[in-house]
XYZ file of C-alpha atoms in Angstrom:
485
model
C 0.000 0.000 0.000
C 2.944 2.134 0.744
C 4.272 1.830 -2.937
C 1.276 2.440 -4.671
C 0.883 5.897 -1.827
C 4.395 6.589 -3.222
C 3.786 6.443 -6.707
C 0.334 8.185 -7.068
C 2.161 11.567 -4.923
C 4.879 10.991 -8.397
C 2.064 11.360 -10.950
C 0.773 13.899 -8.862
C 3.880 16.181 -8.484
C 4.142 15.326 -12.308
C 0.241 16.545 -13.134
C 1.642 19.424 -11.025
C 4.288 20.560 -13.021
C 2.085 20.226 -16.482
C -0.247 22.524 -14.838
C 1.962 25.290 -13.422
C 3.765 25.170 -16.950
C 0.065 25.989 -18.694
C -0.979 28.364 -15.891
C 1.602 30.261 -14.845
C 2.512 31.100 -11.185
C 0.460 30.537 -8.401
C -1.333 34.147 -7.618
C -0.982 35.525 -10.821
C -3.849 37.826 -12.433
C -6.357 35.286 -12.374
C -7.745 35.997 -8.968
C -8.131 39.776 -9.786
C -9.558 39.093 -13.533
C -12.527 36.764 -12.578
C -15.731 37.629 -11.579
C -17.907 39.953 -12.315
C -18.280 43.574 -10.788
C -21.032 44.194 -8.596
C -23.622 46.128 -9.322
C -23.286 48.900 -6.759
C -19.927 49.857 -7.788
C -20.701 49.772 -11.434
C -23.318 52.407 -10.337
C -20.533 53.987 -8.339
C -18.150 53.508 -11.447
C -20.906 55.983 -13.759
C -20.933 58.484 -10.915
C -17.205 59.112 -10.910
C -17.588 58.870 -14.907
C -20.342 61.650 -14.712
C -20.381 64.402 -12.198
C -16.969 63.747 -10.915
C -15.247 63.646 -14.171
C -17.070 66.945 -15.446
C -16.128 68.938 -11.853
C -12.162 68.041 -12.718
C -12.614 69.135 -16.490
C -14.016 72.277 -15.174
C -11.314 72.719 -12.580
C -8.426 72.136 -14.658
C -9.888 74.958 -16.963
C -10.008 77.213 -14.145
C -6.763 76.495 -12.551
C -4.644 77.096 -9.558
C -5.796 76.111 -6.612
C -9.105 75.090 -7.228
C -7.407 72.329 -9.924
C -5.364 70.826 -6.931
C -8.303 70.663 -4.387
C -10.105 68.630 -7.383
C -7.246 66.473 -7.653
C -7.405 65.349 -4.210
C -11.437 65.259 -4.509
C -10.307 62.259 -7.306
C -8.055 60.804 -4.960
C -11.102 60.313 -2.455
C -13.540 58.824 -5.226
C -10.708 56.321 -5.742
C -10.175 55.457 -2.356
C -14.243 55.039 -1.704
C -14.414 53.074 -4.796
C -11.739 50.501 -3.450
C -13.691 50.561 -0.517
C -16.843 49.322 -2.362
C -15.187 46.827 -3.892
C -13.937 45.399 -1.276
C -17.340 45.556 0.444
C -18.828 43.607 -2.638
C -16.771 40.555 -2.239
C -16.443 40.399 1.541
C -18.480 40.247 4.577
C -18.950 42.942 7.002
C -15.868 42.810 8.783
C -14.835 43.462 12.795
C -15.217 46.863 14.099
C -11.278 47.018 14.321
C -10.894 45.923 10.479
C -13.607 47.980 9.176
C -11.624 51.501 11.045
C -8.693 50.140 8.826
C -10.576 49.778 5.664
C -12.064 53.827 6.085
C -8.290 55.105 6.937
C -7.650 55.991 3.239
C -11.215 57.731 2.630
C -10.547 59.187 6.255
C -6.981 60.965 5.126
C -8.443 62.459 2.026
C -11.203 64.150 3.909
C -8.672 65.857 6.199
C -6.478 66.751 3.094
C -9.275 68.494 1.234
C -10.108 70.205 4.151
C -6.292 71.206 5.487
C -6.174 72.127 2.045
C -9.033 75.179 2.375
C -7.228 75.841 5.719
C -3.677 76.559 4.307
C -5.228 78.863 1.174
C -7.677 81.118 3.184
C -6.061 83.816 1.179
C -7.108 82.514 -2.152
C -8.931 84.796 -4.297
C -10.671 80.845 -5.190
C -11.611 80.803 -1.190
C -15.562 80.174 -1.755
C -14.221 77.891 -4.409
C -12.199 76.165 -1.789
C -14.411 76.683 0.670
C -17.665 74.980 -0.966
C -15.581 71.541 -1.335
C -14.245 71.418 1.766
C -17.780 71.830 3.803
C -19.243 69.068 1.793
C -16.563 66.624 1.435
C -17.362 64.928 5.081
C -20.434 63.014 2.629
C -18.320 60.815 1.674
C -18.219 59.442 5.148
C -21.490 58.457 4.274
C -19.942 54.731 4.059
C -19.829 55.187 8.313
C -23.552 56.361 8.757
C -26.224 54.073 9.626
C -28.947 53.882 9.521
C -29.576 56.295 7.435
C -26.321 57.627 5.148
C -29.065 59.716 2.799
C -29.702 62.319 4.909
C -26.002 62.642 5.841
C -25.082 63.760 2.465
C -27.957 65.603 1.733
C -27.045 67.435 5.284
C -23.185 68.037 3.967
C -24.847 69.354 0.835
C -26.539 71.946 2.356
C -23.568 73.130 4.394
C -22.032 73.746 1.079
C -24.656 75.751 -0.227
C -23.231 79.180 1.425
C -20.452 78.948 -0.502
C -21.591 77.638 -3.829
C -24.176 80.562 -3.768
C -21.108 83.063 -3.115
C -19.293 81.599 -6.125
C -22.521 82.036 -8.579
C -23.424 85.817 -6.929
C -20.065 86.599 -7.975
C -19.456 84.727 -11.511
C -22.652 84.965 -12.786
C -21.954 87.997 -14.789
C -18.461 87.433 -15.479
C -17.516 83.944 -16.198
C -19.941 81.047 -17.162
C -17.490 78.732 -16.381
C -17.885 79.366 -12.797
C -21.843 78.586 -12.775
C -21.027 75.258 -14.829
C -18.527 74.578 -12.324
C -21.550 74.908 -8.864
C -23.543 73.032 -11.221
C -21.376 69.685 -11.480
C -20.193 69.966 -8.235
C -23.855 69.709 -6.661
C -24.597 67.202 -8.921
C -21.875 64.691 -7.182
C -24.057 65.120 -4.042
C -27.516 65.215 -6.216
C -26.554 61.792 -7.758
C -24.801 60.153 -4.894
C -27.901 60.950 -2.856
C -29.666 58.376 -5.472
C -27.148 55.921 -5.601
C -27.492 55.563 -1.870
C -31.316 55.387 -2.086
C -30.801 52.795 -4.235
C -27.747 50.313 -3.305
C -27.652 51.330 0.158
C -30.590 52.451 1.773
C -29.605 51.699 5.499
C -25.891 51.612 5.213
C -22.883 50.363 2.798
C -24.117 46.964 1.277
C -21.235 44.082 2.331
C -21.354 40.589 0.567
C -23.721 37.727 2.033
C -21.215 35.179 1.086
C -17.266 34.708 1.027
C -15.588 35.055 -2.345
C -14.044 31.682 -3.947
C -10.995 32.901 -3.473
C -11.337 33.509 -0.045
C -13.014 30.659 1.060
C -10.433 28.043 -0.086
C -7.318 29.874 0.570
C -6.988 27.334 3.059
C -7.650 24.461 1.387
C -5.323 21.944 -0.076
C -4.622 23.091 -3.853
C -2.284 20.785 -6.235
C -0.624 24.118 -6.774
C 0.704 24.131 -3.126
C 2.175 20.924 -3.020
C 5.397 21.738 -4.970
C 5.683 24.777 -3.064
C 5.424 23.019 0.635
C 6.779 20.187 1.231
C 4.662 19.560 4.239
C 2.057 18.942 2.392
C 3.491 15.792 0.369
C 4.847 14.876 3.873
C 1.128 14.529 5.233
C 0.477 12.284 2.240
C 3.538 10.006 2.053
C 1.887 8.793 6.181
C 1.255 4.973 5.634
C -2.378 4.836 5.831
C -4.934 2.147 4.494
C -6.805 4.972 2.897
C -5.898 7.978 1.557
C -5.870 11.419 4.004
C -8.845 13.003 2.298
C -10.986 9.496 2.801
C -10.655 9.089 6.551
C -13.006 9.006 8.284
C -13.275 12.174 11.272
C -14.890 13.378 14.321
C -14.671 16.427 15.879
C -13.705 15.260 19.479
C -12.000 11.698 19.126
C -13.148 10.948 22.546
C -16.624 10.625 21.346
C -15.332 7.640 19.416
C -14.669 5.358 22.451
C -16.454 2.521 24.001
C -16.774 5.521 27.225
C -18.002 7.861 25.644
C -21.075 10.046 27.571
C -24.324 9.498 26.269
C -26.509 12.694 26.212
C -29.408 12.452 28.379
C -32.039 16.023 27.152
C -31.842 19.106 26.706
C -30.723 21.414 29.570
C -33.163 24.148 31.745
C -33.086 27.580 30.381
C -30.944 30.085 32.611
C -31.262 33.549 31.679
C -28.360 34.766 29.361
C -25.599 36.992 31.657
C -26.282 40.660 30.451
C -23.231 41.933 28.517
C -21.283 44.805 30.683
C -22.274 48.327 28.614
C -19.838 49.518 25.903
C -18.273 52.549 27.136
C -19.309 55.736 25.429
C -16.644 57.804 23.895
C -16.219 61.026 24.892
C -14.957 63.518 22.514
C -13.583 67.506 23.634
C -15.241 70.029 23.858
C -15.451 72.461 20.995
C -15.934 76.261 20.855
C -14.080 77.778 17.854
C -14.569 79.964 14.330
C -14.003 77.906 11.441
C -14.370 80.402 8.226
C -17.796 81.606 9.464
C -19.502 78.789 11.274
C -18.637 79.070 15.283
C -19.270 75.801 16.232
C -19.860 75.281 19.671
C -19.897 71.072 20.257
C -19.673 68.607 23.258
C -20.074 70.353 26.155
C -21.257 69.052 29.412
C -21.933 71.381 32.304
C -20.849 74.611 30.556
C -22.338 77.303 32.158
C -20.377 80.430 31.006
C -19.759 80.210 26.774
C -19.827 83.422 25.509
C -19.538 84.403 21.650
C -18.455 88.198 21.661
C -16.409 89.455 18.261
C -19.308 88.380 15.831
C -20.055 89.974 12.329
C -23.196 89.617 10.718
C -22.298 86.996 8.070
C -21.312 84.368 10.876
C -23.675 81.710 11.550
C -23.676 79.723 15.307
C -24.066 75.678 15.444
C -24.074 74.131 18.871
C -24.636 70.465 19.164
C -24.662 68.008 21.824
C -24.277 70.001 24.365
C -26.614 69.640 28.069
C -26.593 71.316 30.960
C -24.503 74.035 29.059
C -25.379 78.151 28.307
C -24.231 80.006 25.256
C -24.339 83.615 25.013
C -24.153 85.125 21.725
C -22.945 88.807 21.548
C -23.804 91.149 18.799
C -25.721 90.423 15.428
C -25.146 87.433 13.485
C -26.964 85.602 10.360
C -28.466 83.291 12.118
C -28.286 80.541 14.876
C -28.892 76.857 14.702
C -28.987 74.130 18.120
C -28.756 70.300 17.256
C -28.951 68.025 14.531
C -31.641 66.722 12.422
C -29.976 63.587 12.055
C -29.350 63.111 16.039
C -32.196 62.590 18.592
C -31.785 64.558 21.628
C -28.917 66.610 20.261
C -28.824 69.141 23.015
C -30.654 68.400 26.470
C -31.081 71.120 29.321
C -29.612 74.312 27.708
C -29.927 77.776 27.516
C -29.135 80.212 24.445
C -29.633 83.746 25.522
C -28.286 86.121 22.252
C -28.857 89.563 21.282
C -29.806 90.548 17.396
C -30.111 87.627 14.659
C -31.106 89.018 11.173
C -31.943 85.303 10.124
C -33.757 82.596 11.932
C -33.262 81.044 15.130
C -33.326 77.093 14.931
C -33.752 74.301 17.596
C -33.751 70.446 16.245
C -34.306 67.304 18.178
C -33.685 68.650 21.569
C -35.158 68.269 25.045
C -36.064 71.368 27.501
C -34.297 74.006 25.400
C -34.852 77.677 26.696
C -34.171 80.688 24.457
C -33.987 83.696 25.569
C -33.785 86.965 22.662
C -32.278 90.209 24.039
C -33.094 92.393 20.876
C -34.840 91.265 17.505
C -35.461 88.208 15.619
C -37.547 87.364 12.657
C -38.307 83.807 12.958
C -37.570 80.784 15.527
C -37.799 77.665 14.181
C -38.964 74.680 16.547
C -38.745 71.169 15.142
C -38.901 67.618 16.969
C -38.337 68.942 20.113
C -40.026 68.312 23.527
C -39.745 71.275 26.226
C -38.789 74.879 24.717
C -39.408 78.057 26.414
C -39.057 80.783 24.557
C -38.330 84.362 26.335
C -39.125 87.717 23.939
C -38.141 91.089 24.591
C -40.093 93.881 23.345
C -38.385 94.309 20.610
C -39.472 90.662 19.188
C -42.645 90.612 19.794
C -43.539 90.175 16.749
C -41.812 87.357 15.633
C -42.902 84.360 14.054
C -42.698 80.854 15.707
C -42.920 77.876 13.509
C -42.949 74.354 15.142
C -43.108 70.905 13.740
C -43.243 67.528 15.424
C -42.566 69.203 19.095
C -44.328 69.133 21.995
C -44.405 71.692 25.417
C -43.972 75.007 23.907
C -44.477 78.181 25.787
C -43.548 81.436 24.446
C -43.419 84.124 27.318
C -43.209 88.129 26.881
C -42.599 90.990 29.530
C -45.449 92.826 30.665
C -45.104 96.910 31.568
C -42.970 95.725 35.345
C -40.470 93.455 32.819
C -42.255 90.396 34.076
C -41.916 87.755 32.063
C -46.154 85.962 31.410
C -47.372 83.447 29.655
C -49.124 85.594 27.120
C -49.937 83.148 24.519
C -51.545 79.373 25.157
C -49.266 76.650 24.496
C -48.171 76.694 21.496
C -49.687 74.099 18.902
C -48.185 71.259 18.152
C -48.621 71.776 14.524
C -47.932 74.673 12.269
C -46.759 78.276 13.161
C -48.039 81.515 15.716
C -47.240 84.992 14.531
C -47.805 87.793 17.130
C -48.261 91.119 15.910
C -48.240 93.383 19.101
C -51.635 92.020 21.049
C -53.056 89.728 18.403
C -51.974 86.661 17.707
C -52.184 84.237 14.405
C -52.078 80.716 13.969
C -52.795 78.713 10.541
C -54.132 75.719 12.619
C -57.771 76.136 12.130
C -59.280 74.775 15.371
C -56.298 76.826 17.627
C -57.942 80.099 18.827
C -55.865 82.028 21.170
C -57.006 84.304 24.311
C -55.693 88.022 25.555
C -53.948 86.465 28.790
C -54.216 90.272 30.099
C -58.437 90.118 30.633
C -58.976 86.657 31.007
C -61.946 86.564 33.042
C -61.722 85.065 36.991
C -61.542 81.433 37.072
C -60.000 80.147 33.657
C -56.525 80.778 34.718
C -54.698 76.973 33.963
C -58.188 76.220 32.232
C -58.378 73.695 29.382
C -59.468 75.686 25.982
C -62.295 73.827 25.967
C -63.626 74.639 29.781
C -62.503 78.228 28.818
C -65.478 78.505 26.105
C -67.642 76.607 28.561
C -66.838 80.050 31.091
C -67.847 82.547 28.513
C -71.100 80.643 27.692
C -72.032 80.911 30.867
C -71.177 84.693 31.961
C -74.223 86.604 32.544
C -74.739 89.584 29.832
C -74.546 92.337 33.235
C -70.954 91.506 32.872
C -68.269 92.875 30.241
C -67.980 91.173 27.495
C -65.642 88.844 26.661
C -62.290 89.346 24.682
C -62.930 88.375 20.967
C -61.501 85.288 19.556
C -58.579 85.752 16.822
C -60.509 84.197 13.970
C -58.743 81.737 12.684
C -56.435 82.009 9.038
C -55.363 79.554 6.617
């Protein structure tokens, strides 16, 4: 038996040879040549072929520095689209492996964005400026469970910039406006491409790759090239190695081995300790002119003083924290859209905003306005208490999806009173000195001032129950703001 083992390993290492001769090397271009690409990057593959390739054509004809920051927006595509394809033939790696894989998409980001840093002198700054705002989308491969938004988010930020550029080139130079145009259209049609490869995050393989999965099998190939492996088969044997027989625990195979006798009682699972939540520093700087005021826990004295009137104010995740804003500034935004609970438990006290004043997905928010604002915006927040001067009283309050609202004003001592009824839940209030408007049609609103004796902290309902009953002797009572569409 040991002769015949001996000579089939000799036709074997001779069938080897023939086929290395006909194949080549072990390795070779094979491996990378077969298959087919996936779908999602051949989508991925049109985008960079599209939009991408018409912003470079456009920013080589321009020159300078806006050329270079497109050449490093190409590097990024390329490194995202080696991302994807690694994605398409592999499982969804550890948490570990996966930080390794976004480390080249990572480093371009910071480039583009150093980049717009080192050339804030550029007469191409709102050029530079416009890429580098909107460049974090392509982290978009990080975000779920829902990437979309993300980029559509990073677009907007851009949009400051990219209106700049086309206020100033409009008139001059065409090539500028083509250039805003196939820059937002990278965003436009990655937006798409999300919605339709990867809806809830980056897509990963269900199954291993061929090549993968047997790279550590036994392959003819590797015999010549370890000579352990002829080793293992020249082991007398009656049958050959692949035909034994195995077992995953030998001991099983004895005449002692346990016999099973049911099923064991459930015990409750032991919880798993808590990840750890990373805690980044806190943030309160100017970058171009965004402050951005971020991560702060128990800040109770952040003041904004040297302001202009083009600077715009983002604070997010920040609780138990007060910002003061000095001065007049465009306009003011607190949280996130894309984060629930953003900022819990703070105060924003500021003096003159000539935009709007924004709160998203927070929890018992209090704003406080010193001199004028148009408009504060309220949207998917619960608890925000809203403090007017006289100045503002007749600004408009629009709330979405939030929930106990109060919107207080002084009275003739400085008092601050609730003069309005909660605010709806839906839709938007406009006071205009002592009347107020709402466009929900079943909200009427009462003058706080003469409310008659006993509907203080009455329901709206009980409150027209009152005035039916009040006996005509008495004075009449306050009319109701008809309501507006």
């Amino acid at each position: 038996m040991a002769a015949e083992l001996a000579s089939l390993v000799q036709r074997l290492e001779a069938a080897v040879g023939r086929l290395e001769v006909v194949s080549g090397p072990p390795g070779g271009a094979s491996g990378s040549a077969g298959g087919a690409v996936a779908a999602f990057v051949e989508a991925y593959d049109d985008i960079i072929r599209g939009p991408v390739a018409q912003y470079v054509a456009l920013s080589q004809q321009i020159g300078g520095d806006v050329q270079k920051h497109a050449d490093m927006m190409k590097q990024a595509f390329s490194s995202q689209r080696q991302l994807l394809a690694t994605a398409s033939s592999s499982q969804k790696p550890s948490d570990s492996v996966l930080t390794a894989l976004l480390q080249p998409v990572s480093k371009a980001i910071q480039q583009v964005q150093a980049f717009r840093e080192q050339n804030r002198t550029s007469p191409l700054f709102n050029h530079l400026s416009a890429v580098s705002e909107s460049v974090p989308a392509l982290g978009w491969v990080a975000m779920a469970p829902k990437p979309g938004p993300y980029v559509k988010e990073m677009q907007d930020a851009a949009m400051f910039y990219t209106n700049r550029v086309l206020k100033d080139y409009k008139e001059k130079d065409k090539m500028h406006v083509d250039w805003v145009k196939a820059y937002v259209s990278i965003w436009t049609d990655l937006q798409n491409y999300i919605k339709q490869h990867h809806t809830t995050g980056l897509s990963w393989s269900k199954t291993v790759s061929n090549r993968n999965r047997n790279q550590n099998r036994f392959h003819p190939f590797m015999c010549r090239r370890h000579p352990s492996c002829l080793a293992v088969l020249r082991v007398r044997s009656p049958l050959p190695l692949w035909l034994r027989p195995t077992h995953k625990n030998p001991a099983l195979r004895g005449p002692g081995a346990p016999v099973r006798t049911g099923p064991k009682p459930f015990s409750s699972a032991t919880p798993r300790p808590a990840a750890p939540t990373r805690t980044l520093p806190p943030v309160l700087e100017l970058e171009g002119k965004k402050w951005k005021v971020e991560n702060q826990e128990g800040a109770q004295g952040l003041v904004i003083s040297d302001t202009e009137l083009k600077q715009v104010v983002y604070a997010f995740k920040c609780n138990q924290s007060t910002l003061q804003v000095k001065g007049k500034i465009n306009s003011i935004t607190i949280g996130k859209s894309s984060e629930p609970d953003s900022c819990k438990k703070m105060g924003l006290v500021f003096d003159d905003v000539v935009g709007i004043v924004e709160v998203i997905n927070c929890r018992d928010v209090k704003v406080q306005v010193m001199g004028k604002v148009p408009t504060i915006s309220i949207n998917k927040t619960d608890g925000c208490h809203v403090y007017l001067s006289k100045d503002s009283v007749s600004c408009e309050v629009i709330s979405a999806k939030s929930s106990e609202m109060n919107i207080l004003v002084p009275d003739k001592d400085g008092e601050f009173v609730s003069n309005l009824q909660p605010v709806p839940v839906q839709h938007s209030i406009l006071k205009t000195g002592v009347r107020r408007i709402t466009s929900e049609q079943r909200s009427f609103l009462f003058r706080s001032s003469s409310r008659p004796s006993g509907m203080a902290g009455s329901s709206l309902p009980q409150q027209r129950r009152l005035l039916a009953k009040r006996s005509p002797a008495s004075s009449p009572p306050d009319r109701l703001t008809p309501p507006t569409s």
